[in-house]
PDB file of C-alpha atoms and ligand atoms in Angstrom:
ATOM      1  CA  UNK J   1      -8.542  -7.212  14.238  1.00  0.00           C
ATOM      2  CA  UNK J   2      -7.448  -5.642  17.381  1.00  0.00           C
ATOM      3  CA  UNK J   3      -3.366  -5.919  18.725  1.00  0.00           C
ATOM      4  CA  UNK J   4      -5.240  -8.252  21.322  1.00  0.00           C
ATOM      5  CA  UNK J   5      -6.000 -10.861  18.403  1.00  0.00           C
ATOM      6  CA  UNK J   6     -10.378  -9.625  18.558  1.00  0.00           C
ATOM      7  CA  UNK J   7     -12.003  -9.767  14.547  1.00  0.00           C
ATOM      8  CA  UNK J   8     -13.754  -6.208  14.657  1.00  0.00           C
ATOM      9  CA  UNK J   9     -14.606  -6.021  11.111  1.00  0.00           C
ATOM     10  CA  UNK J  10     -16.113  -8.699   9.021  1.00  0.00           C
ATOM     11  CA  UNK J  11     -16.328  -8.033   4.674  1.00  0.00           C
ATOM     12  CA  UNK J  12     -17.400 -10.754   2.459  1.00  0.00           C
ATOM     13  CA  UNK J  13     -16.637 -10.351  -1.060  1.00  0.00           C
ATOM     14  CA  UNK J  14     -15.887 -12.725  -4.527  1.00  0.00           C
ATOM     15  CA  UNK J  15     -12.423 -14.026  -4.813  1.00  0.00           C
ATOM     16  CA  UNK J  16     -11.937 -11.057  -7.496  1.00  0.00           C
ATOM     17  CA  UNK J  17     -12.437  -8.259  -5.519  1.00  0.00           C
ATOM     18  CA  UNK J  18      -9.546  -5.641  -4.266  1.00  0.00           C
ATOM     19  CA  UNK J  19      -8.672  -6.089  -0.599  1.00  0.00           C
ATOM     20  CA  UNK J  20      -7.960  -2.494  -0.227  1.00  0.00           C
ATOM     21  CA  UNK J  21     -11.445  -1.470  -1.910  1.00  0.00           C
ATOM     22  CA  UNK J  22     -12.668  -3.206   1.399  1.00  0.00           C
ATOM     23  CA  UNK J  23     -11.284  -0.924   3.851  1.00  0.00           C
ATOM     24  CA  UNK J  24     -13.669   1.843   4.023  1.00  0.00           C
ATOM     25  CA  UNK J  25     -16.492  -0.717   5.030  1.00  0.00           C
ATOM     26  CA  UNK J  26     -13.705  -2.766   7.424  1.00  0.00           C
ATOM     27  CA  UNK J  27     -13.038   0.730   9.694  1.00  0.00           C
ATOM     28  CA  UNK J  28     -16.519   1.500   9.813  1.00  0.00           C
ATOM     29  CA  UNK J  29     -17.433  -1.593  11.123  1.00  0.00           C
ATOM     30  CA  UNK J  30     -14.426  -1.352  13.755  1.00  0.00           C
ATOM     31  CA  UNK J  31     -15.392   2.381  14.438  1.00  0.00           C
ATOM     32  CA  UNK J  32     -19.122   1.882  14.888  1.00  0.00           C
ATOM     33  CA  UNK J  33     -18.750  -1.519  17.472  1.00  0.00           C
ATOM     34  CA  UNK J  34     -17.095   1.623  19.718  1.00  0.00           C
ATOM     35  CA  UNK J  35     -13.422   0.626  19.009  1.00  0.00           C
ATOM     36  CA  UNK J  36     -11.061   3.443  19.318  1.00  0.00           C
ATOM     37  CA  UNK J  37      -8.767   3.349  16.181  1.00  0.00           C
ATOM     38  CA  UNK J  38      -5.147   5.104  16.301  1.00  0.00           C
ATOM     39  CA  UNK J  39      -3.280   2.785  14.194  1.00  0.00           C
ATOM     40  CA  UNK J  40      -4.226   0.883  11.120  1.00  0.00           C
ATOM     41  CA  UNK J  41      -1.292  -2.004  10.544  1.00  0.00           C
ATOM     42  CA  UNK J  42      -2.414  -3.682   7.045  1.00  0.00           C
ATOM     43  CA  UNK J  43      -0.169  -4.703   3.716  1.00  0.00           C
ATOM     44  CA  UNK J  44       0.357  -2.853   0.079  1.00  0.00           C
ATOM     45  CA  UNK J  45      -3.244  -3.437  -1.192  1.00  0.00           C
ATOM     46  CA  UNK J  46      -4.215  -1.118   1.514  1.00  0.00           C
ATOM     47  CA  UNK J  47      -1.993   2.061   0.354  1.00  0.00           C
ATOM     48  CA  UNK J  48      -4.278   3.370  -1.736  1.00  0.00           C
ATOM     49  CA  UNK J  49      -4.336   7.237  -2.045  1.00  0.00           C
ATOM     50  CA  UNK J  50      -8.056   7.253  -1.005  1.00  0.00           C
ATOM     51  CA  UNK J  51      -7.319   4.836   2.132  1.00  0.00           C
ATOM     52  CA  UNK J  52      -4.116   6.938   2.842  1.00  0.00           C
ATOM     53  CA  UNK J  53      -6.803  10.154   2.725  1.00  0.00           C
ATOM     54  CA  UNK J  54      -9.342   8.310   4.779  1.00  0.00           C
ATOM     55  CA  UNK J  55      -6.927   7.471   7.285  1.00  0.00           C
ATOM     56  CA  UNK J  56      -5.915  11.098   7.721  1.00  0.00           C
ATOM     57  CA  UNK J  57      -9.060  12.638   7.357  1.00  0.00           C
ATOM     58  CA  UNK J  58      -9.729  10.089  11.316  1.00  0.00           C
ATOM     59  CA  UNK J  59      -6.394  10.865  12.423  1.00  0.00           C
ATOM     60  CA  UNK J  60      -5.478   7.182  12.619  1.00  0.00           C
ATOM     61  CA  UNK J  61      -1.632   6.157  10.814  1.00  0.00           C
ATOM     62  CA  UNK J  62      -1.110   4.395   8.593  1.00  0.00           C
ATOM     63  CA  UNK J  63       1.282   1.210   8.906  1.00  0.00           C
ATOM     64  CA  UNK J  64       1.059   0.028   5.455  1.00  0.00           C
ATOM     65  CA  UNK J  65       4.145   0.185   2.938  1.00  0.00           C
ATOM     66  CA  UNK J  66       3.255   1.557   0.001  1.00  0.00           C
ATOM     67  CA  UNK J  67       3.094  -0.255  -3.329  1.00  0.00           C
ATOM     68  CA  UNK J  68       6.451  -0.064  -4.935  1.00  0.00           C
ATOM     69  CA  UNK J  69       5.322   1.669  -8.131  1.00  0.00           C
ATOM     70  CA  UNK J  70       4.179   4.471  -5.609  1.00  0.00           C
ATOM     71  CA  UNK J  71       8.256   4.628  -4.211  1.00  0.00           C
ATOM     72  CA  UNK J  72       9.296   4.562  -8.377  1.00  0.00           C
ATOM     73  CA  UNK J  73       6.923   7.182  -9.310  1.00  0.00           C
ATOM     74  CA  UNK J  74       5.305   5.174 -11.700  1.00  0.00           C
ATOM     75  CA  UNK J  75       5.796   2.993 -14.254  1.00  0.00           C
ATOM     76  CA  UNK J  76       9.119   3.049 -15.964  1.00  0.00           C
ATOM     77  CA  UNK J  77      11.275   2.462 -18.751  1.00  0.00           C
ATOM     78  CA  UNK J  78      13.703  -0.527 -18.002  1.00  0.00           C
ATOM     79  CA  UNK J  79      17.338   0.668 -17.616  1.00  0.00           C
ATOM     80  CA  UNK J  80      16.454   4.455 -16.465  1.00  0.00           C
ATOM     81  CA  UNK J  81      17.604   5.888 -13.464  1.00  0.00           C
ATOM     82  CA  UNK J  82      16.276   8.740 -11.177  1.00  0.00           C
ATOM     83  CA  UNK J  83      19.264  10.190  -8.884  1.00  0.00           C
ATOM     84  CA  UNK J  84      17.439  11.792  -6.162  1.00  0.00           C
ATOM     85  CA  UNK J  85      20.192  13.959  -4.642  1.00  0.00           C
ATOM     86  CA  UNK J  86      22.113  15.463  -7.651  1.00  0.00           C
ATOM     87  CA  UNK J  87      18.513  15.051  -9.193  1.00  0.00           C
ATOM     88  CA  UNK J  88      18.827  13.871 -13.157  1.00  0.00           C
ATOM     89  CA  UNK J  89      17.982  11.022 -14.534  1.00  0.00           C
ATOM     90  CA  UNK J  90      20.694   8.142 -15.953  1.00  0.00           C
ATOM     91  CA  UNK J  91      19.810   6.483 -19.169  1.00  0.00           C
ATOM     92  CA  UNK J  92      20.782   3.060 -19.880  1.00  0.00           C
ATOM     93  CA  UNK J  93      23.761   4.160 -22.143  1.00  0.00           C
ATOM     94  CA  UNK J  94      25.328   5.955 -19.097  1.00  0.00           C
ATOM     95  CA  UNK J  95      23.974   9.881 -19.929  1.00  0.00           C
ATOM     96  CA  UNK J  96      23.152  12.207 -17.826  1.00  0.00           C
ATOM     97  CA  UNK J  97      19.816  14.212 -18.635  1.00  0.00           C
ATOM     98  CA  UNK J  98      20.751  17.778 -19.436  1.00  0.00           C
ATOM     99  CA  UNK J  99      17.920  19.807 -18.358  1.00  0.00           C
ATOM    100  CA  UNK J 100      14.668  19.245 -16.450  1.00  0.00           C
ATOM    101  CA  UNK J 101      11.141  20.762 -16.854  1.00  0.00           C
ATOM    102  CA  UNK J 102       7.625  19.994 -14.016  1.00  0.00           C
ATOM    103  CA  UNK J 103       4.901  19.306 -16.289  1.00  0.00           C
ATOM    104  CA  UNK J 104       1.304  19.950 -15.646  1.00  0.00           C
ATOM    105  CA  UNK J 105      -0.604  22.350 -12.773  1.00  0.00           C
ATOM    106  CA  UNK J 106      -0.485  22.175  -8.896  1.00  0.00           C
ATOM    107  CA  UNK J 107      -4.299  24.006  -9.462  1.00  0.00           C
ATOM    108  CA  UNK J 108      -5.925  21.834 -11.566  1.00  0.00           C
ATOM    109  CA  UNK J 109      -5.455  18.506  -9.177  1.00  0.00           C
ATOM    110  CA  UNK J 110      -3.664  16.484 -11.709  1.00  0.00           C
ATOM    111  CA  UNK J 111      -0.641  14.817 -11.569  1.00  0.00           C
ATOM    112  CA  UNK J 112       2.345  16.763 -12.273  1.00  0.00           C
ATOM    113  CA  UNK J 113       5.403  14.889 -14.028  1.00  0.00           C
ATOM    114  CA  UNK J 114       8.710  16.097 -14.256  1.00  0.00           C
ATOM    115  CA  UNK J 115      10.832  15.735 -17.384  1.00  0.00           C
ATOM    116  CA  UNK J 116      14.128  15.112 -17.799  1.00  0.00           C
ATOM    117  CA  UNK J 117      15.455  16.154 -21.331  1.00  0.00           C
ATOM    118  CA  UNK J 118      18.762  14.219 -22.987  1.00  0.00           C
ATOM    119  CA  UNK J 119      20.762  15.327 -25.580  1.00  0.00           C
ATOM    120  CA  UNK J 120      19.573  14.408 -28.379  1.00  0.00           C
ATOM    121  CA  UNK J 121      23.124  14.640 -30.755  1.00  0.00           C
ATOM    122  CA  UNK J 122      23.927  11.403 -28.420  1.00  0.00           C
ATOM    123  CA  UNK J 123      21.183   9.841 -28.681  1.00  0.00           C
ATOM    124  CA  UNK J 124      21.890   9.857 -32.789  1.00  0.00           C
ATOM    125  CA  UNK J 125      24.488   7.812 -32.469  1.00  0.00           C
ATOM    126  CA  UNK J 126      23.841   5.901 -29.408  1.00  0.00           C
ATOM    127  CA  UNK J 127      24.097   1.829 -29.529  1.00  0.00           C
ATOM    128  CA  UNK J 128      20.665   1.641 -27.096  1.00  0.00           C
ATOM    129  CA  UNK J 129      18.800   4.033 -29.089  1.00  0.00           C
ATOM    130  CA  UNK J 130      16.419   1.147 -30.911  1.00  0.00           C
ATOM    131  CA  UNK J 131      13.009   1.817 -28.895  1.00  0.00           C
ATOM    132  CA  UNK J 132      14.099   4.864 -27.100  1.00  0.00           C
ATOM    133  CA  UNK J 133      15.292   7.441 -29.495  1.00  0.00           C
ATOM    134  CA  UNK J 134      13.323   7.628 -32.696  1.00  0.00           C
ATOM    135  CA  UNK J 135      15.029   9.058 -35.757  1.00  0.00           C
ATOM    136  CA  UNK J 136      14.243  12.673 -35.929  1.00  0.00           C
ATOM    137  CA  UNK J 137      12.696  13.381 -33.100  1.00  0.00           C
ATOM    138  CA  UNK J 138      13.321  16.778 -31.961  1.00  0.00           C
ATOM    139  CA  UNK J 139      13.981  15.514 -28.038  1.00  0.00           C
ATOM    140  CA  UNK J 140      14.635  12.638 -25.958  1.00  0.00           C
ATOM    141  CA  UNK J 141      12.653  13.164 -22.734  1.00  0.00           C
ATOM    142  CA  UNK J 142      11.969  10.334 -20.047  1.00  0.00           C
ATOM    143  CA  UNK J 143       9.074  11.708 -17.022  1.00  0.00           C
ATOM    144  CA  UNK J 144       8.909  10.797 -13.432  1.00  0.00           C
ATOM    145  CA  UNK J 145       5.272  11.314 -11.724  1.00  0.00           C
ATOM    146  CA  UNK J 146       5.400  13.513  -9.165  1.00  0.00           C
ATOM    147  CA  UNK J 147       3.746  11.845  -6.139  1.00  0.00           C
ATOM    148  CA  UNK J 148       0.892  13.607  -3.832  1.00  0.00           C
ATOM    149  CA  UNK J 149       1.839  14.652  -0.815  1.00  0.00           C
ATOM    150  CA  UNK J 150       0.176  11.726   1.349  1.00  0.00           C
ATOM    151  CA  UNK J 151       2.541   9.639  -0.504  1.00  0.00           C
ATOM    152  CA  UNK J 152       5.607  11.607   0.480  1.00  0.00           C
ATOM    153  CA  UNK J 153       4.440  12.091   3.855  1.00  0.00           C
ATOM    154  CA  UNK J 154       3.984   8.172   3.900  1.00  0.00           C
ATOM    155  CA  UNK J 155       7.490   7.500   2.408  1.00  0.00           C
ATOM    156  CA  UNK J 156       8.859   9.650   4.886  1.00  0.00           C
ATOM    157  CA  UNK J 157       6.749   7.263   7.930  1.00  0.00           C
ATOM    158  CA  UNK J 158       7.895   4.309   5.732  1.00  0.00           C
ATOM    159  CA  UNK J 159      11.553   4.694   6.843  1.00  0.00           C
ATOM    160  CA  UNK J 160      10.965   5.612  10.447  1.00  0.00           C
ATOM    161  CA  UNK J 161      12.422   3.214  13.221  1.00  0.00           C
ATOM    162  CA  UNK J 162       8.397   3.375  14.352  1.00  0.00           C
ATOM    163  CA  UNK J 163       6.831   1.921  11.195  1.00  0.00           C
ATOM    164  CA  UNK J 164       9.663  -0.410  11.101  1.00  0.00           C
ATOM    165  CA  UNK J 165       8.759  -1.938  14.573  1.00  0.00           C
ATOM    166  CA  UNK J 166       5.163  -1.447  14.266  1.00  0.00           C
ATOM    167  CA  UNK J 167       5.031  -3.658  10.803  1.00  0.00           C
ATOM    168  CA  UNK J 168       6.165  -6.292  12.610  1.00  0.00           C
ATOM    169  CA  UNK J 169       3.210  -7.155  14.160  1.00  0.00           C
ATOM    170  CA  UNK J 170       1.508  -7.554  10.971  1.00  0.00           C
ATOM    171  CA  UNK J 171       1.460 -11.382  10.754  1.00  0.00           C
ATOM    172  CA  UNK J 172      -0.345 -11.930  13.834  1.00  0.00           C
ATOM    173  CA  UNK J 173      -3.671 -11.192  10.757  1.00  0.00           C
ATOM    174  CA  UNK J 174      -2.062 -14.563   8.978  1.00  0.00           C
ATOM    175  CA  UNK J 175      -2.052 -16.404  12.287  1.00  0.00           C
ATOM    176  CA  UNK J 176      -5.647 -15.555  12.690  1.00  0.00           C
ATOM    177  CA  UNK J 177      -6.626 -16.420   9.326  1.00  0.00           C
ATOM    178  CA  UNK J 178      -4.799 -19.786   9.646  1.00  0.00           C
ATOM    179  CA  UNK J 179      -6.719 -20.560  12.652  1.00  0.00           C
ATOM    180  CA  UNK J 180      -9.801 -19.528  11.130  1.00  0.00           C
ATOM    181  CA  UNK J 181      -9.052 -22.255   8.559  1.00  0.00           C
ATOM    182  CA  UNK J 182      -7.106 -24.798  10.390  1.00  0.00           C
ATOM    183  CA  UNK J 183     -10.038 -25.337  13.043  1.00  0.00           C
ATOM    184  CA  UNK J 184     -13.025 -23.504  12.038  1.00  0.00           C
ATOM    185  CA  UNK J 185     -13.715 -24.645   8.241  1.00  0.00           C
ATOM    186  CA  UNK J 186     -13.298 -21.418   6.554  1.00  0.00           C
ATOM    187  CA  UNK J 187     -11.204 -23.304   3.869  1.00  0.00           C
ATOM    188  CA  UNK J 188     -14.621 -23.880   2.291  1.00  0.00           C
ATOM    189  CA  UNK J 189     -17.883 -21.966   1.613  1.00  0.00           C
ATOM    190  CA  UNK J 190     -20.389 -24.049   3.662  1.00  0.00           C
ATOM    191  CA  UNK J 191     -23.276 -22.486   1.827  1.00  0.00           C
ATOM    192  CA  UNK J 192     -23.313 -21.278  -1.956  1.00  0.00           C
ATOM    193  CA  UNK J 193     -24.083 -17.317  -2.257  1.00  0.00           C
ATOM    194  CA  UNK J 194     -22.396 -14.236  -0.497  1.00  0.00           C
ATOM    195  CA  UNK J 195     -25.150 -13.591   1.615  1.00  0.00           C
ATOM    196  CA  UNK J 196     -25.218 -17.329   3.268  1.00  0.00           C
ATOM    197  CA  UNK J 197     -20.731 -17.018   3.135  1.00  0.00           C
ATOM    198  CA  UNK J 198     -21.495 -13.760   5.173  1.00  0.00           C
ATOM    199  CA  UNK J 199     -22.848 -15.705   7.767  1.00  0.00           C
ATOM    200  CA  UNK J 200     -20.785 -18.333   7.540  1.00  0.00           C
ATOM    201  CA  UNK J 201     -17.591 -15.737   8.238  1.00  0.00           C
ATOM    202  CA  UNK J 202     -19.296 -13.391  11.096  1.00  0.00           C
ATOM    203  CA  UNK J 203     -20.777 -16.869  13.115  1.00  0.00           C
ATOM    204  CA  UNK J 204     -17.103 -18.209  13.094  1.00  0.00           C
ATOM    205  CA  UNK J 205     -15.356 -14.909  13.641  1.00  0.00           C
ATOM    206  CA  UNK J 206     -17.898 -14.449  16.668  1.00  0.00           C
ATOM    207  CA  UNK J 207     -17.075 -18.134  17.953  1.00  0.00           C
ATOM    208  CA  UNK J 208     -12.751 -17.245  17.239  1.00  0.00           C
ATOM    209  CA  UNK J 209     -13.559 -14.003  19.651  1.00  0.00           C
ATOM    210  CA  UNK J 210     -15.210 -15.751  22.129  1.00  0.00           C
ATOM    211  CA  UNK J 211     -12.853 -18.148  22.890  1.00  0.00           C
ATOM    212  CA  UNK J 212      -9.585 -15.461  22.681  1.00  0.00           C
ATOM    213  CA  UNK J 213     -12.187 -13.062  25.201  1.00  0.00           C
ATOM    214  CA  UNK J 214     -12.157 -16.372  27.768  1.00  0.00           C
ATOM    215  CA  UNK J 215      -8.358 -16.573  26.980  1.00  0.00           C
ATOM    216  CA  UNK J 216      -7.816 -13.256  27.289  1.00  0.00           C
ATOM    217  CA  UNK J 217      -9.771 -12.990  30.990  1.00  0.00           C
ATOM    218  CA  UNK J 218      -7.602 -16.030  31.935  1.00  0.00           C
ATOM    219  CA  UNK J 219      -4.358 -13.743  31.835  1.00  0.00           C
ATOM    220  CA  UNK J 220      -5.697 -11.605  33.290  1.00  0.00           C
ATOM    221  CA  UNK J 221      -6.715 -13.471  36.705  1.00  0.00           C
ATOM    222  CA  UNK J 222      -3.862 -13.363  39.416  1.00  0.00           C
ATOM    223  CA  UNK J 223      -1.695 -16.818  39.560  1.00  0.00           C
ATOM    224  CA  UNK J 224      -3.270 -18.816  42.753  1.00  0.00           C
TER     225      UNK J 224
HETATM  226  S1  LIG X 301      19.038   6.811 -27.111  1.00  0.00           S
HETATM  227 FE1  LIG X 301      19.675   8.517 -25.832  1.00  0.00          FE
HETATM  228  S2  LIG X 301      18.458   8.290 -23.975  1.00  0.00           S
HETATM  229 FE2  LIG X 301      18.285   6.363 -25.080  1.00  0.00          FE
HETATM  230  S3  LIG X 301      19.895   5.096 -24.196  1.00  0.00           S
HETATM  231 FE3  LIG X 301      20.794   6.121 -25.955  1.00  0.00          FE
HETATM  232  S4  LIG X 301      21.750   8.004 -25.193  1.00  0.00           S
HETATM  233 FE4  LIG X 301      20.357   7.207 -23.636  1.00  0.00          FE
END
């Protein structure tokens, strides 16, 4: 949908289906009907890496915050904390990693991880060290993914005063879909089959445009 409230992309899918796998299809529907794209204003299950890169790749930004596991790095143990300006990790009995290594190749393409090391002669004796420190083991190491550099460059975006005011216009999408409900019956598939809820979607987002265009052209004439 356009900033002036127009649908320009239409994707019908089954209630299972990732949002954000839509959005390749969504922009090249908006892109082909002539519409110039600078700005893509959508929620988390759009931040993909490959919609980030697709975004890029047209030159259009991306106002989408990213999911959070992106901002954490990935997935982590409970209680462990990165500190990104004297950069070592925390664990949850209050030590401070003692070394750090990057694991893995810029070349190859895969993720790199870096590793923070603990001491291992507290970890022996630790209170916390049931499920994190197994007796024996040579080291105690806890691993951060290292994000790609869309993501950093997004994270960066993510704290501007720009994306901040931009986001905020992302509800006007829920008004639109509440409309499309409230007074148009897209609560419930009229038809049974994708191809027949297809039409069912594009003949009532083509009736929603119609009546914002006559709307819209009513602004625009000059107060009698
Ligand atoms: S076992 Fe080691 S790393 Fe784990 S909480 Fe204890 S001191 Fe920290």
């Amino acid at each position: 949908m356009t900033e002036e409230e127009i649908i320009t992309a239409v994707e019908v899918t089954g209630g299972s289906s990732d949002d954000g796998k839509q959005f390749k299809e969504l922009l090249n529907q908006t892109l082909s009907a002539g519409i110039e794209v600078q700005e893509v204003i959508g929620d988390t299950a759009y931040s993909s890496k490959d919609n980030l890169a697709e975004m890029k790749s047209k030159k259009i930004q991306p106002v989408v915050p990213l999911n959070p596991v992106v901002h954490n790095g990935g997935l982590r143990q409970e209680g462990f904390e990165y500190n990104k300006d004297a950069d070592f990790v925390i664990c949850p009995a209050g030590q401070h990693s003692i070394r750090k290594a990057v694991q893995g190749s810029k070349q190859n393409g895969k993720s790199r991880s870096l590793v923070f090391y603990f001491d291992t002669e507290k970890c022996k004796t630790c209170p916390f060290r049931e499920g994190c420190f197994k007796p024996g083991a040579k080291s105690k190491t806890y691993s951060i993914r290292i994000m790609a550099e869309h993501y950093i460059e997004q994270i960066e975006f993510e704290n501007s005063d720009t994306f901040k005011e931009r986001i905020r216009r992302r509800p006007i999408i829920e008004h639109k879909n509440a409309e499309l409900k409230r007074y148009h019956g897209m609560t419930k598939a009229k038809y049974r089959g994708l191809f027949r809820m297809r039409m069912q979607a594009i003949l009532t987002a083509f009736v929603v445009n119609a009546k914002r265009i006559v709307t819209l052209i009513e602004k625009m004439q000059p107060a009698s």
